[in-house]
Tab-separated table of C-alpha atoms and ligand atoms in Angstrom:
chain	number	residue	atom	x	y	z
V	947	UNK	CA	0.000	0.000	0.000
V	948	UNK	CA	1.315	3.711	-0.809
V	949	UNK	CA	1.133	5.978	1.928
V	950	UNK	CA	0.229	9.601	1.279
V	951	UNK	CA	1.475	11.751	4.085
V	952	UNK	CA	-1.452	11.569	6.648
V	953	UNK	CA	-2.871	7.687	5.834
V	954	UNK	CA	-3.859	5.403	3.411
V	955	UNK	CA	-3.858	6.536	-0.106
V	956	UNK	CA	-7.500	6.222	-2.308
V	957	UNK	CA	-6.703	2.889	-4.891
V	958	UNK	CA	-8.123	4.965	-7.858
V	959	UNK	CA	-7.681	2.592	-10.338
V	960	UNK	CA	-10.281	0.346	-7.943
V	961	UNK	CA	-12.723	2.878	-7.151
V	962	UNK	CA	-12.511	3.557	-11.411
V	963	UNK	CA	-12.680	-0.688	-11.659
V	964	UNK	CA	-15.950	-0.669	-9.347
V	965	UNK	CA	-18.153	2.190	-11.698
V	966	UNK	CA	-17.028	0.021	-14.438
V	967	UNK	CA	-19.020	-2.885	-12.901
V	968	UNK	CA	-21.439	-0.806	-11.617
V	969	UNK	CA	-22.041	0.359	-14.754
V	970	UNK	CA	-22.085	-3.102	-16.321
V	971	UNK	CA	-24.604	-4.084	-13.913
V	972	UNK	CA	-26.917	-1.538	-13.897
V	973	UNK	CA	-26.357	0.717	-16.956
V	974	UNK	CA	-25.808	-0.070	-20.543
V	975	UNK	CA	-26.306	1.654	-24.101
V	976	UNK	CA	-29.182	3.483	-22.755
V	977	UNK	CA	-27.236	4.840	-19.971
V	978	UNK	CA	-27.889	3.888	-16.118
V	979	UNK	CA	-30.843	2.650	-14.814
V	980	UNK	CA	-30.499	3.218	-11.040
V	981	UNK	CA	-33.346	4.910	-10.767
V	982	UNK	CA	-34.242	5.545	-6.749
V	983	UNK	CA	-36.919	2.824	-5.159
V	984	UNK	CA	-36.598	0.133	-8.437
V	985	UNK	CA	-35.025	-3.022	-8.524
V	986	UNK	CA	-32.137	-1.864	-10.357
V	987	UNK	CA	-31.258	1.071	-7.955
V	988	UNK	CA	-31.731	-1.712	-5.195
V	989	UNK	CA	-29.441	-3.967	-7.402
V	990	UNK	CA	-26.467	-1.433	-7.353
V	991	UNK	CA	-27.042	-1.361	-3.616
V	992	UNK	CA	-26.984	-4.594	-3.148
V	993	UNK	CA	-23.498	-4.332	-5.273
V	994	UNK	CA	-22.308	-2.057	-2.176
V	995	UNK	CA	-22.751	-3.645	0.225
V	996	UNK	CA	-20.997	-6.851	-1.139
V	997	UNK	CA	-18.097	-4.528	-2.140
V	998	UNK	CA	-18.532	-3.459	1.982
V	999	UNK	CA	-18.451	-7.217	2.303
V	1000	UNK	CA	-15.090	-7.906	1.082
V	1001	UNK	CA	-13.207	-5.457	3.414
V	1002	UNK	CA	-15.460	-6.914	6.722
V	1003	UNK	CA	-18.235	-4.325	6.611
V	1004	UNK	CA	-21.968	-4.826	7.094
V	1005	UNK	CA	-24.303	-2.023	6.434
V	1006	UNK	CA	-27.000	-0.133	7.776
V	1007	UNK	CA	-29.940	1.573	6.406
V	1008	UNK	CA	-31.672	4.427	8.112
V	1009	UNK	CA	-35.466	5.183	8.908
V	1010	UNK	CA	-35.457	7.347	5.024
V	1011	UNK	CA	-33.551	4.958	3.536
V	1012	UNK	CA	-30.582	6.027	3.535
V	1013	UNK	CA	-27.669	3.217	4.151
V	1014	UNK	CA	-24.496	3.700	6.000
V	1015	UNK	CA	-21.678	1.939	6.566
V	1016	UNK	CA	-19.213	2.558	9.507
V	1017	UNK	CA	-15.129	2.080	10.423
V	1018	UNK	CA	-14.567	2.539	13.626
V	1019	UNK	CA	-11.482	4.651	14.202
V	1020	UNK	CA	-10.060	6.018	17.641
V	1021	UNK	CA	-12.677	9.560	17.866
V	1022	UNK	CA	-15.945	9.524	17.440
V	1023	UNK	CA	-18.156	10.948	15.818
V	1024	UNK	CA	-17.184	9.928	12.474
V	1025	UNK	CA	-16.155	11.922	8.931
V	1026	UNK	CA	-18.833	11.297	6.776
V	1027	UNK	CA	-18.569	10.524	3.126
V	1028	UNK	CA	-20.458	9.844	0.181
V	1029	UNK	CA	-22.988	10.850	-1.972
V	1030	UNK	CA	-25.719	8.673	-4.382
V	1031	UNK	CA	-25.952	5.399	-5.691
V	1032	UNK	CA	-29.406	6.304	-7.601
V	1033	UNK	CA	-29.194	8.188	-11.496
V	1034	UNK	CA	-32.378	9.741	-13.471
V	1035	UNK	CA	-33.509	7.178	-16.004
V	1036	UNK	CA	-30.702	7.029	-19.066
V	1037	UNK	CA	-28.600	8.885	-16.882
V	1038	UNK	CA	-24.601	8.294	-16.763
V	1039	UNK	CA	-21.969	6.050	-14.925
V	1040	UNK	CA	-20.468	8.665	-12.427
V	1041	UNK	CA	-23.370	11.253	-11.382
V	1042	UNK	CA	-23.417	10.181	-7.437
V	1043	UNK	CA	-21.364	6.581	-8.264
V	1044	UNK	CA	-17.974	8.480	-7.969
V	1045	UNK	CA	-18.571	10.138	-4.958
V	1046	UNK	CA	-20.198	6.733	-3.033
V	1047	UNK	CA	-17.111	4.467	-5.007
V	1048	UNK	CA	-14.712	7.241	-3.759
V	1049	UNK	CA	-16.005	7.274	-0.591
V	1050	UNK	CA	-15.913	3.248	-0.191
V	1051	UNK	CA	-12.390	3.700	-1.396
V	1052	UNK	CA	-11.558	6.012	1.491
V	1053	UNK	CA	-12.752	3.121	3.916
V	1054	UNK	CA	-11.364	0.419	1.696
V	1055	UNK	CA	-7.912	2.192	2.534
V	1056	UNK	CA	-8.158	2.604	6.041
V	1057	UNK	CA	-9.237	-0.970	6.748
V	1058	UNK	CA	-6.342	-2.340	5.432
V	1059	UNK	CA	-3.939	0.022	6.657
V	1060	UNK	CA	-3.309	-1.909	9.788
V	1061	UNK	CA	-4.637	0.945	12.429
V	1062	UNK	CA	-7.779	2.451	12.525
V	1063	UNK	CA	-7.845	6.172	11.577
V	1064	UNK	CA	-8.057	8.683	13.922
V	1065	UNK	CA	-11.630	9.658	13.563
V	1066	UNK	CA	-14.262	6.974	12.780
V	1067	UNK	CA	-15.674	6.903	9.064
V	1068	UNK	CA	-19.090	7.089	7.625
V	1069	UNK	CA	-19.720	6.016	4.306
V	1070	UNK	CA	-23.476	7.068	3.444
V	1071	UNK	CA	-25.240	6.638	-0.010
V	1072	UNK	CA	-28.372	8.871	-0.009
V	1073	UNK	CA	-31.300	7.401	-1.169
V	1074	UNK	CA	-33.470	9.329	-3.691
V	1075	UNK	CA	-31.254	12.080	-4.446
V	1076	UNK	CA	-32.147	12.642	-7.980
V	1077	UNK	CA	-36.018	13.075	-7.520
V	1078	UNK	CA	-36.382	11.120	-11.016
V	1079	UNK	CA	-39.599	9.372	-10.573
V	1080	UNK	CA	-41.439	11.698	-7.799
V	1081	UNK	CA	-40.079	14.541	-8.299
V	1082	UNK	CA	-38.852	15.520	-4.745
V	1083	UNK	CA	-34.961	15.639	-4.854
V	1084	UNK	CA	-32.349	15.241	-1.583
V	1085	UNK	CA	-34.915	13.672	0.032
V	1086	UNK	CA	-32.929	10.903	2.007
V	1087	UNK	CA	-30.396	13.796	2.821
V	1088	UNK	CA	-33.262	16.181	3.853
V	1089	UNK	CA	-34.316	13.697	6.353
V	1090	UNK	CA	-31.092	13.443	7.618
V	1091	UNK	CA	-31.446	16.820	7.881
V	1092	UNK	CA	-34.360	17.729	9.372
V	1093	UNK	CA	-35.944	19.964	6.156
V	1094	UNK	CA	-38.104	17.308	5.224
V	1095	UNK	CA	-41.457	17.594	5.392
V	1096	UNK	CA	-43.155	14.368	5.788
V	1097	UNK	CA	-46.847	15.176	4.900
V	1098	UNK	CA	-45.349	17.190	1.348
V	1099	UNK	CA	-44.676	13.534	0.172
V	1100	UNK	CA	-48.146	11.967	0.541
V	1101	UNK	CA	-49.589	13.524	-3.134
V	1102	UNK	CA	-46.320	12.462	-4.754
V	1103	UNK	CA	-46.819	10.081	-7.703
V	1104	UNK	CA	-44.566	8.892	-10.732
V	1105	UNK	CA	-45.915	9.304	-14.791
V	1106	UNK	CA	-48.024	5.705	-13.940
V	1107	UNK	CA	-49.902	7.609	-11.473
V	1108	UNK	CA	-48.156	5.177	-8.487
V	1109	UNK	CA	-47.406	7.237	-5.436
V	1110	UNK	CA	-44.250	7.876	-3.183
V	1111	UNK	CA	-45.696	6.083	-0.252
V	1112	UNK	CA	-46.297	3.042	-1.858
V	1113	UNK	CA	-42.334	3.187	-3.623
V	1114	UNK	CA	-41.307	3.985	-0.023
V	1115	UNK	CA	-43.807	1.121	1.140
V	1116	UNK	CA	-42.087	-1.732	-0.786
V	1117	UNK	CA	-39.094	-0.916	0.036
V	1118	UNK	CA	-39.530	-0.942	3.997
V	1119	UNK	CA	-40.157	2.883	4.372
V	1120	UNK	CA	-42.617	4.305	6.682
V	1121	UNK	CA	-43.046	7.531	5.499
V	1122	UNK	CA	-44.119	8.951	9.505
V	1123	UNK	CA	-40.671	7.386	10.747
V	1124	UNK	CA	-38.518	8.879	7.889
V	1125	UNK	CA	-37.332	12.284	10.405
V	1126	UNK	CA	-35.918	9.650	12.684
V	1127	UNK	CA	-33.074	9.459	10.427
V	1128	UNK	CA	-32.115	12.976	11.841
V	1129	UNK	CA	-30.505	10.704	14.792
V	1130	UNK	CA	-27.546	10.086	12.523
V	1131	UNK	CA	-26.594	13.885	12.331
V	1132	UNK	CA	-25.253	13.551	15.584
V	1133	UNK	CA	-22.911	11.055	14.336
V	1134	UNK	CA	-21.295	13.137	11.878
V	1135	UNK	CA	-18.235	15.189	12.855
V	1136	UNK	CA	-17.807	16.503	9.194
V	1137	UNK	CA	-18.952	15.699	5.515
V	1138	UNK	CA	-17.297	15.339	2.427
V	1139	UNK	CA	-18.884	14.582	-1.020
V	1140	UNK	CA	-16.920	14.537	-4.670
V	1141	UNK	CA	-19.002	14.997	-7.271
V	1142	UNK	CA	-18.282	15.380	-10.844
V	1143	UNK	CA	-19.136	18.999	-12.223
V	1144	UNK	CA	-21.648	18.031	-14.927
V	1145	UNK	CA	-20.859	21.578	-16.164
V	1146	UNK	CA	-17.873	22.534	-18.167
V	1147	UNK	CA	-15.579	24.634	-16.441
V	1148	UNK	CA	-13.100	22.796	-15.578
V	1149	UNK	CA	-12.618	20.795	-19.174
V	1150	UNK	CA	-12.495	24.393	-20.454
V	1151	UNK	CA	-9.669	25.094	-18.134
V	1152	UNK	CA	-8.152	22.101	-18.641
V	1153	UNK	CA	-7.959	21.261	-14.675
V	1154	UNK	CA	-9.100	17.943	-13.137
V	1155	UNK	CA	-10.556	18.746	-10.099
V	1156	UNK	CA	-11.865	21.737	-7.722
V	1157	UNK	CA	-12.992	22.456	-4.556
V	1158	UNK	CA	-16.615	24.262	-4.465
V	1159	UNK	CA	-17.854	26.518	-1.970
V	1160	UNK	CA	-21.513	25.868	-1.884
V	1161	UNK	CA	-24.508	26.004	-3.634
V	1162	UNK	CA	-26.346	28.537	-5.584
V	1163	UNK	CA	-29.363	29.501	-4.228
V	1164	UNK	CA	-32.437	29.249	-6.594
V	1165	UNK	CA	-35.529	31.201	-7.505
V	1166	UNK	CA	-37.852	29.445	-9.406
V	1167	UNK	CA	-41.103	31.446	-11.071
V	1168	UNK	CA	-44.357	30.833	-13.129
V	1169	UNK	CA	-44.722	34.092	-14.909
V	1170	UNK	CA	-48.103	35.119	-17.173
V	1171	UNK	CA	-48.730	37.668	-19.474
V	1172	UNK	CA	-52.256	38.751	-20.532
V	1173	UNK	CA	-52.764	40.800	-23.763
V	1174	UNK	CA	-55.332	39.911	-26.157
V	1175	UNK	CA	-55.705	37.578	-28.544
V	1176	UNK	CA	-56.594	38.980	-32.317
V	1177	UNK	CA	-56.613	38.003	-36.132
V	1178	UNK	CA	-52.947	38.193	-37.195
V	1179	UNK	CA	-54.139	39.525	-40.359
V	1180	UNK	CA	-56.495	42.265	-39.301
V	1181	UNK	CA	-54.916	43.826	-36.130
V	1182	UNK	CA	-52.376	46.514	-37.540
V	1183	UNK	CA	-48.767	46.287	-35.428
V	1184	UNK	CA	-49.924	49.589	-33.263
V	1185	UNK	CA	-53.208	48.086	-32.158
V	1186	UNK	CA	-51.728	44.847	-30.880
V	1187	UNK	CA	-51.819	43.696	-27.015
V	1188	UNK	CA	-49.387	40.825	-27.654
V	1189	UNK	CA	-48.509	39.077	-24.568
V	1190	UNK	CA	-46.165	36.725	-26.629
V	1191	UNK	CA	-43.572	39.809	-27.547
V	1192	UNK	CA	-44.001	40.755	-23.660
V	1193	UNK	CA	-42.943	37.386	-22.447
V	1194	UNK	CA	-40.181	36.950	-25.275
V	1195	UNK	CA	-39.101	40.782	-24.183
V	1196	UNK	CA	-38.810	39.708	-20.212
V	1197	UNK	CA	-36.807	36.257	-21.381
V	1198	UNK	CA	-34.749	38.655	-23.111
V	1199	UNK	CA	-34.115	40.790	-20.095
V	1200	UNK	CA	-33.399	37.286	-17.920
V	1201	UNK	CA	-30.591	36.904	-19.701
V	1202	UNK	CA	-28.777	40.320	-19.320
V	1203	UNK	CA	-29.831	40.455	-15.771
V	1204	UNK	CA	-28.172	37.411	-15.063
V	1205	UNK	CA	-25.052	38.614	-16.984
V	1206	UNK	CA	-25.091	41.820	-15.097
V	1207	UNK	CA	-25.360	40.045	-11.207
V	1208	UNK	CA	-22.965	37.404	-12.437
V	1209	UNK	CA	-26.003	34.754	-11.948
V	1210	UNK	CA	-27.512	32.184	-14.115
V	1211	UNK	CA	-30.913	32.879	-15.162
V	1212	UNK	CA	-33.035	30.569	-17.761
V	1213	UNK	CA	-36.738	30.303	-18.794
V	1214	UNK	CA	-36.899	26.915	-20.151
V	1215	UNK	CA	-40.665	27.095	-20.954
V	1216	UNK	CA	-42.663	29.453	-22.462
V	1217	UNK	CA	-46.386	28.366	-23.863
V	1218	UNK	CA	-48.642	30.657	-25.977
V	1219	UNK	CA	-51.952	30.869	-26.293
V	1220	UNK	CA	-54.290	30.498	-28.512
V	1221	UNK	CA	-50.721	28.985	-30.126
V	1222	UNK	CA	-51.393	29.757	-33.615
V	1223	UNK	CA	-50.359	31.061	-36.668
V	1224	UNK	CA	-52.783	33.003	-37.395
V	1225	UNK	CA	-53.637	34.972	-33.491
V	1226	UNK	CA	-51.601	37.496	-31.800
V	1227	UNK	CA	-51.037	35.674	-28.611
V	1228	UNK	CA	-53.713	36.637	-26.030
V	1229	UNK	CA	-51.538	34.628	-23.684
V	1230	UNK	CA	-48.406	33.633	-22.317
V	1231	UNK	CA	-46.787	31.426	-19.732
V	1232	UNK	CA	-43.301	31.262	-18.987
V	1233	UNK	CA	-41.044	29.286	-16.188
V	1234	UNK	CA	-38.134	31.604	-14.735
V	1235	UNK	CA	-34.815	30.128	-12.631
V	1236	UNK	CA	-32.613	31.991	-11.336
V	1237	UNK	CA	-29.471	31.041	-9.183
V	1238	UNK	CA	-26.828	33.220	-7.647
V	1239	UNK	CA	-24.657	31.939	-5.079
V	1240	UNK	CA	-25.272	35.136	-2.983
V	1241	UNK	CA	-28.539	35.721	-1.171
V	1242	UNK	CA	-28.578	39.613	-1.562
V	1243	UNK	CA	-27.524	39.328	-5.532
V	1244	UNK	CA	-30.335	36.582	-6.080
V	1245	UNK	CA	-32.352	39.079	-4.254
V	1246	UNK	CA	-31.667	41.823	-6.604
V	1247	UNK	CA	-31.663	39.319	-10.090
V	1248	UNK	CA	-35.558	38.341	-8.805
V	1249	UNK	CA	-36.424	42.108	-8.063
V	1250	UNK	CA	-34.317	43.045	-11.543
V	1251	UNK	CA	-36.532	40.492	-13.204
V	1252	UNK	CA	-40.175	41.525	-11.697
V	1253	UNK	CA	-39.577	45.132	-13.421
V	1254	UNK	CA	-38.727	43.960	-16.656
V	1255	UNK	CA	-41.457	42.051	-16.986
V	1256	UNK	CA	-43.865	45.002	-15.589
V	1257	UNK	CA	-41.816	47.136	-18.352
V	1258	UNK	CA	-42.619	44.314	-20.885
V	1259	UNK	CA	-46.123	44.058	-20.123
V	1260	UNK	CA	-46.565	47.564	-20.013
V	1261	UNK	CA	-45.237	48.133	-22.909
V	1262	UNK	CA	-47.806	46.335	-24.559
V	1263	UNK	CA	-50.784	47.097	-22.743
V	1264	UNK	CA	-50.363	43.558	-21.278
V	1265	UNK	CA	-50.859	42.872	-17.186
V	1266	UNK	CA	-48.504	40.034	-16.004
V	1267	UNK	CA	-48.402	37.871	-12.559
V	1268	UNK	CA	-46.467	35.577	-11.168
V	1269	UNK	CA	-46.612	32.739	-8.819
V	1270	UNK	CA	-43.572	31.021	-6.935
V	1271	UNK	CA	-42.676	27.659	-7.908
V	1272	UNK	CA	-39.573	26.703	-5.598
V	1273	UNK	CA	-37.296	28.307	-4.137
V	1274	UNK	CA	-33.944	27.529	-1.658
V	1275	UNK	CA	-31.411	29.673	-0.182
V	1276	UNK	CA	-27.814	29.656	-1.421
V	1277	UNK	CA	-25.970	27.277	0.793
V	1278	UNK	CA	-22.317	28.057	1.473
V	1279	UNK	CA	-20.103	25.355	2.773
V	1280	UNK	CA	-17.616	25.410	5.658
V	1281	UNK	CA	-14.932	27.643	5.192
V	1282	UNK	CA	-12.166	25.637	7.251
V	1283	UNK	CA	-13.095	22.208	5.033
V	1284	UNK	CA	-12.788	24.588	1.491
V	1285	UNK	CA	-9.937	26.078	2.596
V	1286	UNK	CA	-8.698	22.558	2.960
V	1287	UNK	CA	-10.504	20.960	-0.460
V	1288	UNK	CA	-8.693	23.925	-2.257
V	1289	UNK	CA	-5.366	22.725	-0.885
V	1290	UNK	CA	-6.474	19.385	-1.840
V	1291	UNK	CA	-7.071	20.779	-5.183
V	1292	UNK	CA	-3.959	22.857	-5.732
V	1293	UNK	CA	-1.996	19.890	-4.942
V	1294	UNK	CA	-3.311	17.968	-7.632
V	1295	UNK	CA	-2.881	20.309	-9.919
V	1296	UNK	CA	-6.035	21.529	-10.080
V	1297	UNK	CA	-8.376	24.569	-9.571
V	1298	UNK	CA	-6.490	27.304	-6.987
V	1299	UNK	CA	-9.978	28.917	-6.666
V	1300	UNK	CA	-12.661	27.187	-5.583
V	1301	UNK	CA	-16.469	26.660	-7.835
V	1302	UNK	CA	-19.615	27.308	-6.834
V	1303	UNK	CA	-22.174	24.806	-7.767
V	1304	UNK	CA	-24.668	26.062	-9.893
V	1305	UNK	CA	-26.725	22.357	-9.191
V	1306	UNK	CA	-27.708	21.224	-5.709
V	1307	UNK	CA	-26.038	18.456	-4.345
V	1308	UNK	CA	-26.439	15.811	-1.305
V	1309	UNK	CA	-23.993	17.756	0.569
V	1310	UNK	CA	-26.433	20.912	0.580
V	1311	UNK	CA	-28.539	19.116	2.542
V	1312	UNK	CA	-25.777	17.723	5.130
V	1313	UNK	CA	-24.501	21.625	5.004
V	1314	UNK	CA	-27.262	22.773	7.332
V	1315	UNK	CA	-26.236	19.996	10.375
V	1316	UNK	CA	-22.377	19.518	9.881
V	1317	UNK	CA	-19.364	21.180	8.793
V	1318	UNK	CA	-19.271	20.286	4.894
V	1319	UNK	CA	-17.236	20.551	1.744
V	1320	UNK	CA	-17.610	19.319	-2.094
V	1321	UNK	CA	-14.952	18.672	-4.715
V	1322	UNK	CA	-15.495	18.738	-8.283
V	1323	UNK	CA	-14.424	16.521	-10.923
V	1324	UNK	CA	-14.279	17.611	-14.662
V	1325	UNK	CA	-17.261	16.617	-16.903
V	1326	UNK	CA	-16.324	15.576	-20.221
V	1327	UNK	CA	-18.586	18.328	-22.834
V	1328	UNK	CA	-19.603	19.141	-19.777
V	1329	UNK	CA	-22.754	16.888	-19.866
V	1330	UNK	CA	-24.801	14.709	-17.380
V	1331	UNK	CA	-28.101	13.356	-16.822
V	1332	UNK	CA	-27.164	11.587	-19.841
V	1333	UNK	CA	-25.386	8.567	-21.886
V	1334	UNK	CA	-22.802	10.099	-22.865
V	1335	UNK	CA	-22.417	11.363	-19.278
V	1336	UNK	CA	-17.753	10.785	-19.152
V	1337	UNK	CA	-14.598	11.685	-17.414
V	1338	UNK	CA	-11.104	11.664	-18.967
V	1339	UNK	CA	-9.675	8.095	-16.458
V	1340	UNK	CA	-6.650	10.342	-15.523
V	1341	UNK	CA	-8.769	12.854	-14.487
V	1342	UNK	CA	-10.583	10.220	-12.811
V	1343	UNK	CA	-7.295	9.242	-11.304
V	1344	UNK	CA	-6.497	12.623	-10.079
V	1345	UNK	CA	-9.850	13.537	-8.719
V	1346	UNK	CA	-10.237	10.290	-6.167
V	1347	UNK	CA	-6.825	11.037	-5.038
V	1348	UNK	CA	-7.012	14.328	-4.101
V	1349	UNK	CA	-10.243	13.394	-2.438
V	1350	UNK	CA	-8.654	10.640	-0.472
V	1351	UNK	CA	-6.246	13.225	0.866
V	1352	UNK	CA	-8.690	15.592	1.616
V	1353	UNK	CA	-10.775	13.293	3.844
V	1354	UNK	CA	-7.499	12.291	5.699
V	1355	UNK	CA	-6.479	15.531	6.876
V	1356	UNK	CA	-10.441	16.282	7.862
V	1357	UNK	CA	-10.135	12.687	9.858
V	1358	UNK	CA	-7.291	14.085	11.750
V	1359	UNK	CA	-8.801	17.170	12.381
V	1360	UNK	CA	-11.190	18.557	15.425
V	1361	UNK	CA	-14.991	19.191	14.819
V	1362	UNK	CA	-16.179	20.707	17.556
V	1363	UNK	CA	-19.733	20.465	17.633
V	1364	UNK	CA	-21.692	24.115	17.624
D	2421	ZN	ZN1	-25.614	13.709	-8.388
């Protein structure tokens, strides 16, 4: 075994070896097919824990589902790792895998490096992270920590019409005894998740790995335009009401507001109605997200955003509304545990600055109990939640290292509790 200089190196080339067979298992052509309460999400599971097996370690699973696996080490409580075993449908090989593979590989080290480490490890794969079916993401991590509410799940239900309880049901879940999985917070000193970017920063800087400093906060809006709908022949250009031009004027605006605050903003739908060719567009529907990962400049991009689209409507003797869809807080990460990821980073050659992640992530959930961190591992193109979902291997390589040698320093560091 290679020693790095505070324990047990990661075995990439193993943790690289076990998404391959993950991946045989439970993916294929069509991508993977881990999707969260199904029998091939249970199958990769069930490829865990004999992978936990082989180095002595028996698993648990928690009252949300969630399933941990411990090694004991000489402080308690333990550095937590992981992330997600579950993918959307046709999703790829390493969105969630790495970081639970990665995370088994930091165990895998320790318990066969002859001592135990100095801090006890937690290996935890969240269940139902990616929200694919029922549309609720986090959720095993919000129970962990304590944002979950319980009676929001009951209307849940998949495309088939099936609901959430009944998934939950068949797989041993109690829906009114999920919040007792908060009891494991306690037992987490510190969290660490790598993730890979599924953005395409880093391949554009050529760097293998970052450290990221939380998560961009979201707004999320249904906005409406009324005008009135006419004969596209008939109504000359100066008598139109046209609440298609005022919601195609306020997407416009999104876009240079999020330039200007250094956001992302995005309406990825927009209906109008009547929808034909020939009527002015009495009416029109659009979705708005916008994400900053500073509260007071999300603030400003929503408030930005409300007045162009009162400009736009008035523009066009339209009226407009709007109606909140979802919404979360940005959610910065612990500054001691970046400070170390970005060492972590440097000395792999990667990133000196850390990301911030623009997606929400297991770890934004663990953020609100324990001091957390994420690192980032290039995306090749950049894309996920799909097929062709890759990573360069060496990059791979380099990522799962530097990872490794981030959770050892955290393990031989204090976490007092707040
Ligand atoms: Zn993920």
């Amino acid at each position: 075994m290679t020693a790095a200089a505070n324990g047990p190196s990661v075995d990439a080339r193993r943790v690289i070896a076990d998404l391959r067979e993950l991946e045989r298992r439970t993916g294929g052509p069509g991508g993977a097919r881990r999707v969260a309460w199904g029998a091939q999400w249970r199958e990769a599971r069930a490829f865990v824990g004999e992978l936990l097996a082989e180095i002595g370690i028996e698993p648990e699973r928690d009252a949300a589902g969630n399933v941990w696996a411990y090694l004991a080490g000489e402080a308690e409580p333990a550095l937590g790792v992981g992330s997600h075993i579950d993918s959307v449908p046709g999703g790829g090989w390493l969105d969630g895998a790495l970081g639970v593979m990665a995370g088994l590989g930091v165990l895998r080290g320790w318990a066969g490096a002859g001592a135990p480490p100095p801090r006890s490890l937690a290996l935890v794969d969240f269940a139902d992270e990616e929200g694919a079916r029922f549309g609720r993401s986090l959720l095993g991590s919000s129970a962990l920590s304590g944002s979950l509410d319980p009676d929001g799940l009951t209307d849940l239900r998949d495309a088939e019409g099936r609901s959430l309880v009944d998934a939950l049901g068949e797989n041993g879940i109690d829906p009114a005894r999920m919040s007792e999985a908060t009891a494991r917070a306690a037992g987490i000193a510190a969290f660490l998740e790598l993730h890979i970017e599924q953005g395409p920063v880093l391949e554009a800087e050529g760097l293998a790995v970052a450290a990221v400093r939380g998560c961009a906060g979201v707004e999320r809006y249904r906005v409406g335009f009324s005008g009135q709908a006419s004969h596209a022949g008939t109504t000359p250009m100066d008598a139109r009401r046209d609440a298609g031009l005022a919601a195609a004027e306020a997407a416009l605006s999104v876009e240079r507001i999020a330039a200007e605050h250094g956001g992302v903003g995005t309406v990825g739908a927009v209906s109008l109605s009547p929808g034909i060719a020939t009527a002015v567009a009495g009416e029109a529907q659009m979705v708005v997200d916008l994400r900053h990962p500073d509260a007071p400049e999300l603030a400003a991009m929503l408030a930005a955003t409300r007045a162009a689209a009162d400009a736009a409507a008035s523009e066009r003797g339209c009226e407009w509304r709007s109606q909140p869809v979802w919404s979360i807080e940005p959610i910065p990460f612990d500054a001691r545990l970046v400070e170390a990821a970005t060492e972590a980073s440097r000395r792999a050659g990667g990133r000196s600055e850390p990301l911030v992640s623009g997606a929400l992530h297991d770890a934004a959930e663990v953020a609100r109990v324990a001091p957390t961190a994420m690192m980032f591992c290039a995306s090749a193109r950049g894309l996920s939640h799909a097929p062709e979902e890759d990573t360069d291997e060496g990059d791979l390589v380099r990522a799962i290292e530097a990872f490794g040698e981030l959770a050892n320093g955290a393990l031989s560091s204090d976490w007092p509790r707040t």
